[in-house]
Structures are given as structure tokens and as C-alpha cells.
PDB file of C-alpha atoms in Angstrom:
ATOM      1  CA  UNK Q 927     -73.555 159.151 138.385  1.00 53.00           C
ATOM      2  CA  UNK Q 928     -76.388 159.935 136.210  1.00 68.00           C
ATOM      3  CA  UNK Q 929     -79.111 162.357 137.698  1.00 80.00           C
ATOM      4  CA  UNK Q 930     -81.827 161.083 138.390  1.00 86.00           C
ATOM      5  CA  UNK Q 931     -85.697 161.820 137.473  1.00 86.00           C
ATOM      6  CA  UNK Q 932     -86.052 163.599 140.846  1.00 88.00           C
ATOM      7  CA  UNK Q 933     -83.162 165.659 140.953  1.00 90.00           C
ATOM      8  CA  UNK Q 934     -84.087 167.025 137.250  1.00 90.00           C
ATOM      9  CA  UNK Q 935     -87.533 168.109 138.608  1.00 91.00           C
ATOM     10  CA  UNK Q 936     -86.330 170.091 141.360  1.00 93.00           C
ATOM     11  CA  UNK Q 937     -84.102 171.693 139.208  1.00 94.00           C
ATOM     12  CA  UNK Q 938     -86.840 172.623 137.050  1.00 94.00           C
ATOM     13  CA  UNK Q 939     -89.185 173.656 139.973  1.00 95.00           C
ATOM     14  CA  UNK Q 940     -86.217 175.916 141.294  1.00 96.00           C
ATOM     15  CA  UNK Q 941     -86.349 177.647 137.693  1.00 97.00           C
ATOM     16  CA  UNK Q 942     -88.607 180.494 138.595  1.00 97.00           C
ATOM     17  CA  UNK Q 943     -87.156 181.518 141.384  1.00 96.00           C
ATOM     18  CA  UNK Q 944     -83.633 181.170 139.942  1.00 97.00           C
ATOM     19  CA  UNK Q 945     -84.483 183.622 137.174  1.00 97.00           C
ATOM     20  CA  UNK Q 946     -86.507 185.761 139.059  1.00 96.00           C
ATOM     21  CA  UNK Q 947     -83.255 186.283 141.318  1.00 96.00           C
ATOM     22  CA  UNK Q 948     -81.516 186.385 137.820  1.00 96.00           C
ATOM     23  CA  UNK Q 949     -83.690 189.586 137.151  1.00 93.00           C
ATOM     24  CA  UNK Q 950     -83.080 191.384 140.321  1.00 92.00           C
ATOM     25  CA  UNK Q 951     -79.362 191.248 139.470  1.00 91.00           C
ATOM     26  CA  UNK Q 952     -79.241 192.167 136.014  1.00 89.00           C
ATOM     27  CA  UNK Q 953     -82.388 193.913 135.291  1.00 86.00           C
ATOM     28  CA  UNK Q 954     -82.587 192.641 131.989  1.00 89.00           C
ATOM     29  CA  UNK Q 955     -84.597 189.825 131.037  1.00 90.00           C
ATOM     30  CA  UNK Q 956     -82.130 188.816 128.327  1.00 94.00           C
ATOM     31  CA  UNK Q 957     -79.216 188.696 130.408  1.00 93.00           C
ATOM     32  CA  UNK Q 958     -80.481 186.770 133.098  1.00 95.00           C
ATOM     33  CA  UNK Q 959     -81.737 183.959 130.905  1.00 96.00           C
ATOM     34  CA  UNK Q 960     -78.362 184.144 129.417  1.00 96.00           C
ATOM     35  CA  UNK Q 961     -77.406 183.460 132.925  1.00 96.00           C
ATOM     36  CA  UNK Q 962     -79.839 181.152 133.964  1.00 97.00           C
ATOM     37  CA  UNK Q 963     -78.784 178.555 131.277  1.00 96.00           C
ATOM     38  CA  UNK Q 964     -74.936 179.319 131.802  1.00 96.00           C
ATOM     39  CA  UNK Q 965     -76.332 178.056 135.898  1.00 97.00           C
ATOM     40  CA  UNK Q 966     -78.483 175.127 134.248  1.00 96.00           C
ATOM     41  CA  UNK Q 967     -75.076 174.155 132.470  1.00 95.00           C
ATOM     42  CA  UNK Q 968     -72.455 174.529 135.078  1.00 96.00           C
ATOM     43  CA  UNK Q 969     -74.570 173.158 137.440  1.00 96.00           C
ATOM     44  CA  UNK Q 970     -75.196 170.051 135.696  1.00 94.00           C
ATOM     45  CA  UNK Q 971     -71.608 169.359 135.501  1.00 93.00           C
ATOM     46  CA  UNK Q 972     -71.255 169.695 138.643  1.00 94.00           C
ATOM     47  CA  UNK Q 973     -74.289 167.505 139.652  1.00 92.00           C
ATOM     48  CA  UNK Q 974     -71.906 164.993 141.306  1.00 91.00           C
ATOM     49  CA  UNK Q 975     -70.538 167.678 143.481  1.00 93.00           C
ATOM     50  CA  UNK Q 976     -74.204 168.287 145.010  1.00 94.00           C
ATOM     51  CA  UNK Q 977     -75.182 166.764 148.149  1.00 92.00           C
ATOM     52  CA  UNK Q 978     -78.379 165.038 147.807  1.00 90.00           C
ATOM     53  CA  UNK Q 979     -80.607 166.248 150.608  1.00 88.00           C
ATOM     54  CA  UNK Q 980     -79.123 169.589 150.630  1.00 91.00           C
ATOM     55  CA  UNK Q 981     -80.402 173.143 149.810  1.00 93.00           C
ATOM     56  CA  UNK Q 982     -80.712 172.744 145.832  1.00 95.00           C
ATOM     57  CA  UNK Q 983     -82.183 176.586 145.822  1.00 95.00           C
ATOM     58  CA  UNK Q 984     -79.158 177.904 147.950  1.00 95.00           C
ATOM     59  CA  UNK Q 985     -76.743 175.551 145.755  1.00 96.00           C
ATOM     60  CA  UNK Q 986     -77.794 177.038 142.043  1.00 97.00           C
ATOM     61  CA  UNK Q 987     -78.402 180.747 143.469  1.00 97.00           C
ATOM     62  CA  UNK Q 988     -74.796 180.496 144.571  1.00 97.00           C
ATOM     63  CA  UNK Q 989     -73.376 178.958 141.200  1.00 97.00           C
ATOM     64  CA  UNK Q 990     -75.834 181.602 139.625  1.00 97.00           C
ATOM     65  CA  UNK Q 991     -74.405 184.905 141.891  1.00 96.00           C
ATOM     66  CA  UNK Q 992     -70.464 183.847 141.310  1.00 95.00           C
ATOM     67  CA  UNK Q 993     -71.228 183.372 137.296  1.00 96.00           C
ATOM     68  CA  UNK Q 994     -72.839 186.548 137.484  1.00 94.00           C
ATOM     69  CA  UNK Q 995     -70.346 188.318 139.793  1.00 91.00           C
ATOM     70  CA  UNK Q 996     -67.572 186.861 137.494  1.00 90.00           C
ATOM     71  CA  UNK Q 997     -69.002 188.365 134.426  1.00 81.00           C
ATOM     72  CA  UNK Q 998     -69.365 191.652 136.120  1.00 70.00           C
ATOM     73  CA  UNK Q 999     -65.659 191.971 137.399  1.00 69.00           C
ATOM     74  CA  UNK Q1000     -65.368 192.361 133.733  1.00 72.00           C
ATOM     75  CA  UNK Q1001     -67.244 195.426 133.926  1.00 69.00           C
ATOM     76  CA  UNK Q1002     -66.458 196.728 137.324  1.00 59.00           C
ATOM     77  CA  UNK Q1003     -67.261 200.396 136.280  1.00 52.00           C
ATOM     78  CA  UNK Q1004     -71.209 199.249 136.246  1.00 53.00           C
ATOM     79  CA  UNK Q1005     -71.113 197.954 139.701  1.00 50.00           C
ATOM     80  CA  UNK Q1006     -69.145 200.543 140.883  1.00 55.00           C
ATOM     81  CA  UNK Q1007     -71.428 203.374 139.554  1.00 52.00           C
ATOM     82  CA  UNK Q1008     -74.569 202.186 140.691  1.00 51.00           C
ATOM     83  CA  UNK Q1009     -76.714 205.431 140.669  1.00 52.00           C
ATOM     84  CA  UNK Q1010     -74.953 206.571 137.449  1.00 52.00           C
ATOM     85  CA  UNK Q1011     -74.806 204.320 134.248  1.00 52.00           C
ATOM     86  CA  UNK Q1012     -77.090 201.353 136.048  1.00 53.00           C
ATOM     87  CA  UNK Q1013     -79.543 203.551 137.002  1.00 52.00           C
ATOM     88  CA  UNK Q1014     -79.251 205.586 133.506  1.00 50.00           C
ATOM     89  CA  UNK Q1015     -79.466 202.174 131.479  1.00 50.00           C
ATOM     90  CA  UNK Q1016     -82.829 201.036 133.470  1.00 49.00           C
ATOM     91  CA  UNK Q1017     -84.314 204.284 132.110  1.00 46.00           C
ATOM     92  CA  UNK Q1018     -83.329 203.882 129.017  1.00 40.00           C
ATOM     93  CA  UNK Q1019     -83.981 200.283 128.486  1.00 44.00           C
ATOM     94  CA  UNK Q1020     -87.403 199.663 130.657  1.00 47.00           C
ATOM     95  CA  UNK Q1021     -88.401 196.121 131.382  1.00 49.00           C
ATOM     96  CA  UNK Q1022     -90.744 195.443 128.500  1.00 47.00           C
ATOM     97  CA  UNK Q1023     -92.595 193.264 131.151  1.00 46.00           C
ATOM     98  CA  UNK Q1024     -92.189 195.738 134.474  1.00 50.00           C
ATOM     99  CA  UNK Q1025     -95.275 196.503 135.782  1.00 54.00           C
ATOM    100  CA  UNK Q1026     -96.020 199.971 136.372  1.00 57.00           C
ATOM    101  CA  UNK Q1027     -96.706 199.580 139.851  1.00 65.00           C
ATOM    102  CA  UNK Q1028     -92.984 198.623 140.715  1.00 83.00           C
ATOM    103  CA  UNK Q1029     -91.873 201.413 139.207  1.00 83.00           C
ATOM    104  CA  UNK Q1030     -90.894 203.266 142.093  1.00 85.00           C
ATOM    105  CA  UNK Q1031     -90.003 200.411 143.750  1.00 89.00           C
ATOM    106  CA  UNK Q1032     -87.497 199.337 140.685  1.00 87.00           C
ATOM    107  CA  UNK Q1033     -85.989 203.135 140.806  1.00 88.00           C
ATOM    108  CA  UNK Q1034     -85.053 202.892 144.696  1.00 90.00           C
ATOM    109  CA  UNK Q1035     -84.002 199.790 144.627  1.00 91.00           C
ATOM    110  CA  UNK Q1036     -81.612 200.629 141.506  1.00 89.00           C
ATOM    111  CA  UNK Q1037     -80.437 203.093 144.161  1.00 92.00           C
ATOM    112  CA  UNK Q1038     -79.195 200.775 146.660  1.00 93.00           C
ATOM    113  CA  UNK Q1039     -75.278 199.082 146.774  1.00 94.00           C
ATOM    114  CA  UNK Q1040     -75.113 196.062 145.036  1.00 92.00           C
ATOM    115  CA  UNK Q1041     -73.919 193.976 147.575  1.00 94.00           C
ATOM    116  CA  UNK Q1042     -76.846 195.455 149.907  1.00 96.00           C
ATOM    117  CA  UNK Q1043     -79.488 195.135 147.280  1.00 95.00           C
ATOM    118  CA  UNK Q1044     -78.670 191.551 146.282  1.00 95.00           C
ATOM    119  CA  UNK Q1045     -79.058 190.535 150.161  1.00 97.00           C
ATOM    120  CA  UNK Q1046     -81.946 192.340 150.791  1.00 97.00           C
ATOM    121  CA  UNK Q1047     -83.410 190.470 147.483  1.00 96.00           C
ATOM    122  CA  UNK Q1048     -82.154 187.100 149.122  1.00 97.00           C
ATOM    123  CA  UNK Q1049     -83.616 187.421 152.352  1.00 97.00           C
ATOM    124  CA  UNK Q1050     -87.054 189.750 151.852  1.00 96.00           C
ATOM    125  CA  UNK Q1051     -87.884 188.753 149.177  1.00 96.00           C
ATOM    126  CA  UNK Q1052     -87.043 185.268 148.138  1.00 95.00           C
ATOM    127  CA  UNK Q1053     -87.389 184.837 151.849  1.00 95.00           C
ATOM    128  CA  UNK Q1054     -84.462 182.959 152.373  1.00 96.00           C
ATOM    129  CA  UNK Q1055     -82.520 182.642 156.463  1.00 97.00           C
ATOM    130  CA  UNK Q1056     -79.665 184.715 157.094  1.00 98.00           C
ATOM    131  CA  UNK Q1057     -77.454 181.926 157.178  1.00 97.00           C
ATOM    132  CA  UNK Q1058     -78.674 180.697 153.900  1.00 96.00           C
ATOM    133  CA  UNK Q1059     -78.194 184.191 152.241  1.00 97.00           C
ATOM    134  CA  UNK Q1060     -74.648 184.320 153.912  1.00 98.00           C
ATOM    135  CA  UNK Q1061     -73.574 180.964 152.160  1.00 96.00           C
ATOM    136  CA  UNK Q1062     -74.712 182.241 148.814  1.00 96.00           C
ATOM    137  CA  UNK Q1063     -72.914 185.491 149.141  1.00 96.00           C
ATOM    138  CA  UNK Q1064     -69.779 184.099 150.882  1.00 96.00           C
ATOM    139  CA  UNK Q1065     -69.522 185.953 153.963  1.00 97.00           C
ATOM    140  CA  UNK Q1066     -70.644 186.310 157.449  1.00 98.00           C
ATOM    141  CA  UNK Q1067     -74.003 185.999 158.940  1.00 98.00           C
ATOM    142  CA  UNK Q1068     -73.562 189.412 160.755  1.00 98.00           C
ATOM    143  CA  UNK Q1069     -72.927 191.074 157.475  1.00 98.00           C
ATOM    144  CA  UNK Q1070     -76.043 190.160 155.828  1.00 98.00           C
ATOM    145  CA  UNK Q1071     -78.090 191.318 158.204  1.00 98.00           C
ATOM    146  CA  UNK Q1072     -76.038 194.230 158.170  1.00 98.00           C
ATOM    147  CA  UNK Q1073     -76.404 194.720 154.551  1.00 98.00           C
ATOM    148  CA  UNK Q1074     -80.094 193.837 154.893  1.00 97.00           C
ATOM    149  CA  UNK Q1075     -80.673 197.216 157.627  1.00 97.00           C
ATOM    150  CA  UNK Q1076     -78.707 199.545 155.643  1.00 97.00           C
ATOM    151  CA  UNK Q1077     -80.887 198.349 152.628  1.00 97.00           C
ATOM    152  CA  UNK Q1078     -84.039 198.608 153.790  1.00 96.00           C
ATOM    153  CA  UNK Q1079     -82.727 201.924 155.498  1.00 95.00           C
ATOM    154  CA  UNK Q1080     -81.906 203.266 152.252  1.00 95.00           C
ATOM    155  CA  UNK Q1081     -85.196 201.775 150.408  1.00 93.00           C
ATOM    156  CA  UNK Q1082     -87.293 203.567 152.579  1.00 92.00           C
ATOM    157  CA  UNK Q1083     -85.712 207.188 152.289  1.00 93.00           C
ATOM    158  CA  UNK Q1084     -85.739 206.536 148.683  1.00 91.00           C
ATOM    159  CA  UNK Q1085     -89.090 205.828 148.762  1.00 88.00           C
ATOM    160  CA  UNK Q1086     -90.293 208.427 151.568  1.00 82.00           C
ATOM    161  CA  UNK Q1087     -87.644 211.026 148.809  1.00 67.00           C
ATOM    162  CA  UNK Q1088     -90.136 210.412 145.976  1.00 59.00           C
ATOM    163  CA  UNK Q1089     -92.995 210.332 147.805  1.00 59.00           C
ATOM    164  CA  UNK Q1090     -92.483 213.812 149.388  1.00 56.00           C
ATOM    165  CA  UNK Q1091     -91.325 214.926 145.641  1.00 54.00           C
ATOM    166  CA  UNK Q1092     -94.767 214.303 144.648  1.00 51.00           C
ATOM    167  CA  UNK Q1093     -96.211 216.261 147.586  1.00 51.00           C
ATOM    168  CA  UNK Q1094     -93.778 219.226 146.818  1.00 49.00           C
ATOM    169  CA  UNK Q1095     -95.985 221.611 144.770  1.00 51.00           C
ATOM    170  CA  UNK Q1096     -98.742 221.302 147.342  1.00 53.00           C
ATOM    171  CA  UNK Q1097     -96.564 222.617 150.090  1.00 54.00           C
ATOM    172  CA  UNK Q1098     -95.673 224.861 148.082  1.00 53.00           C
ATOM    173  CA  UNK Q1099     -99.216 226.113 147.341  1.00 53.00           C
ATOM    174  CA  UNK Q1100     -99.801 225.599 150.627  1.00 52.00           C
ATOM    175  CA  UNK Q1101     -97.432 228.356 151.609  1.00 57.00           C
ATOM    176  CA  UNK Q1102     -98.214 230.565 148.789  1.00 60.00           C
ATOM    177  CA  UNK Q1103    -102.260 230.862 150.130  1.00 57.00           C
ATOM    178  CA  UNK Q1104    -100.612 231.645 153.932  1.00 58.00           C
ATOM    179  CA  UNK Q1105     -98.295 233.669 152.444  1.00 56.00           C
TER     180      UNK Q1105
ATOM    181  CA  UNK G 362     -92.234 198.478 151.209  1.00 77.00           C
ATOM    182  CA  UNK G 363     -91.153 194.793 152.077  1.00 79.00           C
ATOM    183  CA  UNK G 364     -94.575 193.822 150.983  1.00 86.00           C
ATOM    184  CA  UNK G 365     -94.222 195.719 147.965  1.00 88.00           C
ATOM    185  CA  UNK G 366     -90.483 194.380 147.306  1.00 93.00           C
ATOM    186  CA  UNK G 367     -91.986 190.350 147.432  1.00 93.00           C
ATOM    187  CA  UNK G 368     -94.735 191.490 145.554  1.00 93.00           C
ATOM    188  CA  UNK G 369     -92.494 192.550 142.950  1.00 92.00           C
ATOM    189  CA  UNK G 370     -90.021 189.591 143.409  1.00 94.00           C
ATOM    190  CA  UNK G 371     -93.438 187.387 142.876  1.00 94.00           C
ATOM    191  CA  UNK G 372     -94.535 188.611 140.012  1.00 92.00           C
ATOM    192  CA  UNK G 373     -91.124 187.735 138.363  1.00 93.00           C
ATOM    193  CA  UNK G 374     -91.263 184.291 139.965  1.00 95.00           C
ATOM    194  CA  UNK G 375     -94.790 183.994 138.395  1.00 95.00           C
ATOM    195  CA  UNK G 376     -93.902 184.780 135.058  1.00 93.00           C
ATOM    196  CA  UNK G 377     -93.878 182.148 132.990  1.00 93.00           C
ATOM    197  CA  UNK G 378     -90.375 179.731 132.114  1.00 93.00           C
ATOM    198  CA  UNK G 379     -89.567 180.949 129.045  1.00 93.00           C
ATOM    199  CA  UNK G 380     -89.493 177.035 126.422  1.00 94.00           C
ATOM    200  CA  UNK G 381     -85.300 177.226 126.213  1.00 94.00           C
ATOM    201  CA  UNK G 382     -84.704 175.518 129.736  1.00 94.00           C
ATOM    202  CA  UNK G 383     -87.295 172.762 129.390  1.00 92.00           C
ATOM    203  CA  UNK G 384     -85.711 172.165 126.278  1.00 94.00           C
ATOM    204  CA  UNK G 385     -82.189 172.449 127.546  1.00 94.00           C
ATOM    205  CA  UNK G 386     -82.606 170.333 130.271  1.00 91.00           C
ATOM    206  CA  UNK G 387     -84.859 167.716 128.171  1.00 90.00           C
ATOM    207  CA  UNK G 388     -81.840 167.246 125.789  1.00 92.00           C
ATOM    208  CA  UNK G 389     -78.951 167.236 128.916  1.00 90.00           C
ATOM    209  CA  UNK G 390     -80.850 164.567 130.156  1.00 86.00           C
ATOM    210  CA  UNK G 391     -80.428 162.767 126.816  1.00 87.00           C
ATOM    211  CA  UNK G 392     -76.950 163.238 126.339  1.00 85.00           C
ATOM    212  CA  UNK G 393     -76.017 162.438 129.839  1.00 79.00           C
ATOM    213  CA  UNK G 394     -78.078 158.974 129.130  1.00 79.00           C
ATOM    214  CA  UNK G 395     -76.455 158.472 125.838  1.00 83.00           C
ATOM    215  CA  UNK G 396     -72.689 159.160 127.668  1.00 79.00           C
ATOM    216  CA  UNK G 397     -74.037 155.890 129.804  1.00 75.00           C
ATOM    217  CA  UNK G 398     -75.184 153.572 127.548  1.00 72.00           C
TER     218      UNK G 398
END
């Protein structure tokens, strides 16, 4: 079956989003074009296997996840030491393109599990369903949602942490002139 | 902070596709039709 004209420009309209979910998991720019084309290639092999009329965004952000899941079992001690090495090699490599505004946002989110940051990503902000973020990731609907509490849970204190870190010195001052 | 988190994921979205997977898909296309003919 050869793929036709259509097909090949939804493929190329799903691009952005593809990569920026390719980003969110990696946090390099490199990698996840790396892994963008690996997606591009696989899933163009596997264009037969797609069911025309079907979720084309769910189908290459789940070919996209496993590929990158697959390479990471590889390197399990990254995923499993999230606020160690990850969050070390974000500082040390910065995301020539981040915008300073994010960075906050970049740090917390660093901060969260994996598997509660990817389906918070999913579902806030590629704004995908539950059920569609539970397909990609393989399990239950329940779960994601789960995942998605405890993450925004956890993004918030991260965020309310820093932002009373900033405000530290003034209570401090603040008890030094009651004092 | 779920505004600022799809602000964040926009601005990635908006960024622009990088030439490699026009290209890569411009010359799948091509091979696939050659496989055809």
C-alpha cells in the first residue's frame, strides 16, 4: 500500500507536536530529533499497520514513547535517579533555546517521576483525554489520572519550595527588625 | 502553573521543524514510489 499524499501531510503537521513531546522526555534537543526521525522511520514501515481514520497523534506519540522508553532501559540508572544525574545534566547542559521564563518551571518539572511527568505532559499540556494518554502509555485510565494528581501535586510544592526560597531573606529581615 | 506548563509545551511546538524531516520524509516518499513502479 503506498501512502498516500494525505497521510504524508498529517504526518508532517503532527511533527511539532511530536518533537515538542520529544523534548519534554529527553530534554535535549539533539536527542529528541534523533528520536523523532527513528519515529518518522519506524512509523513509516509500519504505515500499513495504521488505521486510517484513527488517532495519527496518539499512534506516533506511542511508537515515539516505546522507542524512547526502549533506549532508556539501556540506561535505567537515569530514569531511576531522577533528581540526581537528570536533574544535574539539565544544569549542566541548558537548553540553548530554553527560555528563561521556564526556568523554574523546567527545574520542578525535572523534579517530578518520570512516569508522572510524561502523563502530566500528555494530558496538560499537549491536552490530550485520559483515555488517549492511557493508550500511549499502556496502562489504565485510573492511573493516569492518578499520575496526573500526584504530578501536579508535586509541581506545585516545587514551585510554591522556590518561590518561598526567594522570599526567605525577607522573613528573615523581617524577624531581625521585631527582634 | 498549568498555564505556565502549556505555555512552555507551546513554545516548543512553535519552534520551528528543523529541514532533516521534510527532507526525510520527501525522499521516503520517493523510495516508497520507486519500490512500486
Amino acid at each position: 500500500m503506498s501512502v498516500e499524499p494525505s497521510l504524508r501531510d498529517d504526518l508532517l503537521a503532527a511533527l511539532p507536536s511530536l518533537r515538542a513531546f520529544a523534548i519534554s522526555l529527553t530534554h535535549d534537543h539533539h536527542r529528541a530529533d534523533d528520536l523523532v526521525q527513528d519515529t518518522i522511520m519506524r512509523a513509516w514501515r509500519a504505515i500499513d499497520r495504521f488505521e486510517r481514520g484513527t488517532n495519527l497523534n496518539a499512534w506516533l506519540f506511542t511508537i515515539l514513547r516505546n522507542l524512547f522508553h526502549s533506549e532508556y532501559r539501556k540506561k535505567k540508572r537515569e530514569v531511576d535517579d531522577p533528581e540526581g544525574s537528570y536533574a544535574a545534566k539539565l544544569k549542566v547542559v541548558p537548553d540553548q533555546q530554553a527560555h528563561l521564563d521556564y526556568e523554574d518551571m523546567r527545574t520542578a518539572l525535572a523534579k517530578v517521576p518520570h512516569d508522572q511527568r510524561e502523563a502530566l505532559i500528555l494530558v496538560a499540556a499537549e491536552g490530550m483525554s485520559y483515555e488517549e494518554a492511557a493508550a500511549i502509555t499502556g496502562v489504565a485510565v485510573g492511573t493516569v489520572k492518578s499520575r496526573v494528581n500526584r504530578a501536579r501535586h508535586r509541581l506545585a510544592l516545587l514551585l510554591h519550595h522556590d518561590a518561598a526560597d526567594e522570599i526567605g531573606p525577607d522573613h528573615v529581615t523581617k524577624a531581625a527588625l521585631q527582634a | 502553573m498549568a498555564t505556565n506548563l502549556r505555555a512552555m509545551y507551546d513554545d516548543l511546538v512553535q519552534q520551528p521543524l528543523p529541514d532533516r524531516f521534510v527532507e526525510l520524509l520527501a525522499e521516503l516518499d520517493q523510495k516508497k514510489a520507486e519500490q512500486e513502479r
